[in-house]
Amino acid sequence: MNEDSLLELVLNASHVVQGVMLILLLMSIFAWAVIFAKAYQLRKARLEAQEFDDLFWGTPELTQLFHIVEGETKQQYGNAVIFEAGFKEFVRLKQQGVTHSNDLINGTERAMKVAFSKQIERLENRTPFLATVGSSAPYIGLFGTVWGVMHAFSSLGDIQNATLAAVAPGISEALIATAMGLFAAIPAVIAYNRLTVKADKVITQYENFAEGLLTIIQRQAHTQESRQD
């Protein structure tokens, strides 16, 4: 089948089947846009997390690192946001006169969890759309196919001598809807699985960093408490 005959089948399809094809085409376009955008975002997030992790362990004083983060003019993401939220809360509690180590640690941990949850939400944003496309596109295409086959067979009622040549074009145009559904669904499912794995790896980087930061905060909190005693 050449491109001209394929285009002719699409143009000659019923309005319902054409509507299904249009929906599937839009779903495919949006899915590919999400795939490229999320792939770029996750790659950037992974590199930023590694870069800040190196800066964190290479800076001797957390106060110095906090001033560096605060002085950044660009929008911060990932480990930088988690660090800023946690350390800012730690400093605020100390300025309020909180000296008990458990109170300092719990307050810092809560602030870090809020920042951590926001970063996870940012990483996972729009990814479920790919799962929706992967699960629904084949059924939408199948609906178009069933409708097209029904339309093709119903048109045979006006023909006295029904032949395969008479019904084949209608069935062919109907099957295009199923093909488009699979064309939209297969890349979306593959991309969803791949992006989910990459997002989990970045989230693991965030978790490891948060654990390391909390360990240092605990050490400083216990040191301050022992000095008060």
PDB file of C-alpha atoms in Angstrom, residues 10 36 47 58 68 105 154 209 227:
ATOM      1  CA  VAL A  10      -8.176   8.107   5.546  1.00  0.00           C
ATOM      2  CA  PHE A  36      11.249  14.488  24.957  1.00  0.00           C
ATOM      3  CA  LEU A  47      23.358  15.931  36.605  1.00  0.00           C
ATOM      4  CA  GLY A  58      33.389  19.327  49.230  1.00  0.00           C
ATOM      5  CA  ILE A  68      26.193  29.878  48.308  1.00  0.00           C
ATOM      6  CA  ILE A 105      16.194  16.979  64.201  1.00  0.00           C
ATOM      7  CA  SER A 154     -24.062  -1.867   6.444  1.00  0.00           C
ATOM      8  CA  PHE A 209      21.590  13.124  49.957  1.00  0.00           C
ATOM      9  CA  ARG A 227      27.459  22.121  75.150  1.00  0.00           C
TER      10      ARG A 227
END
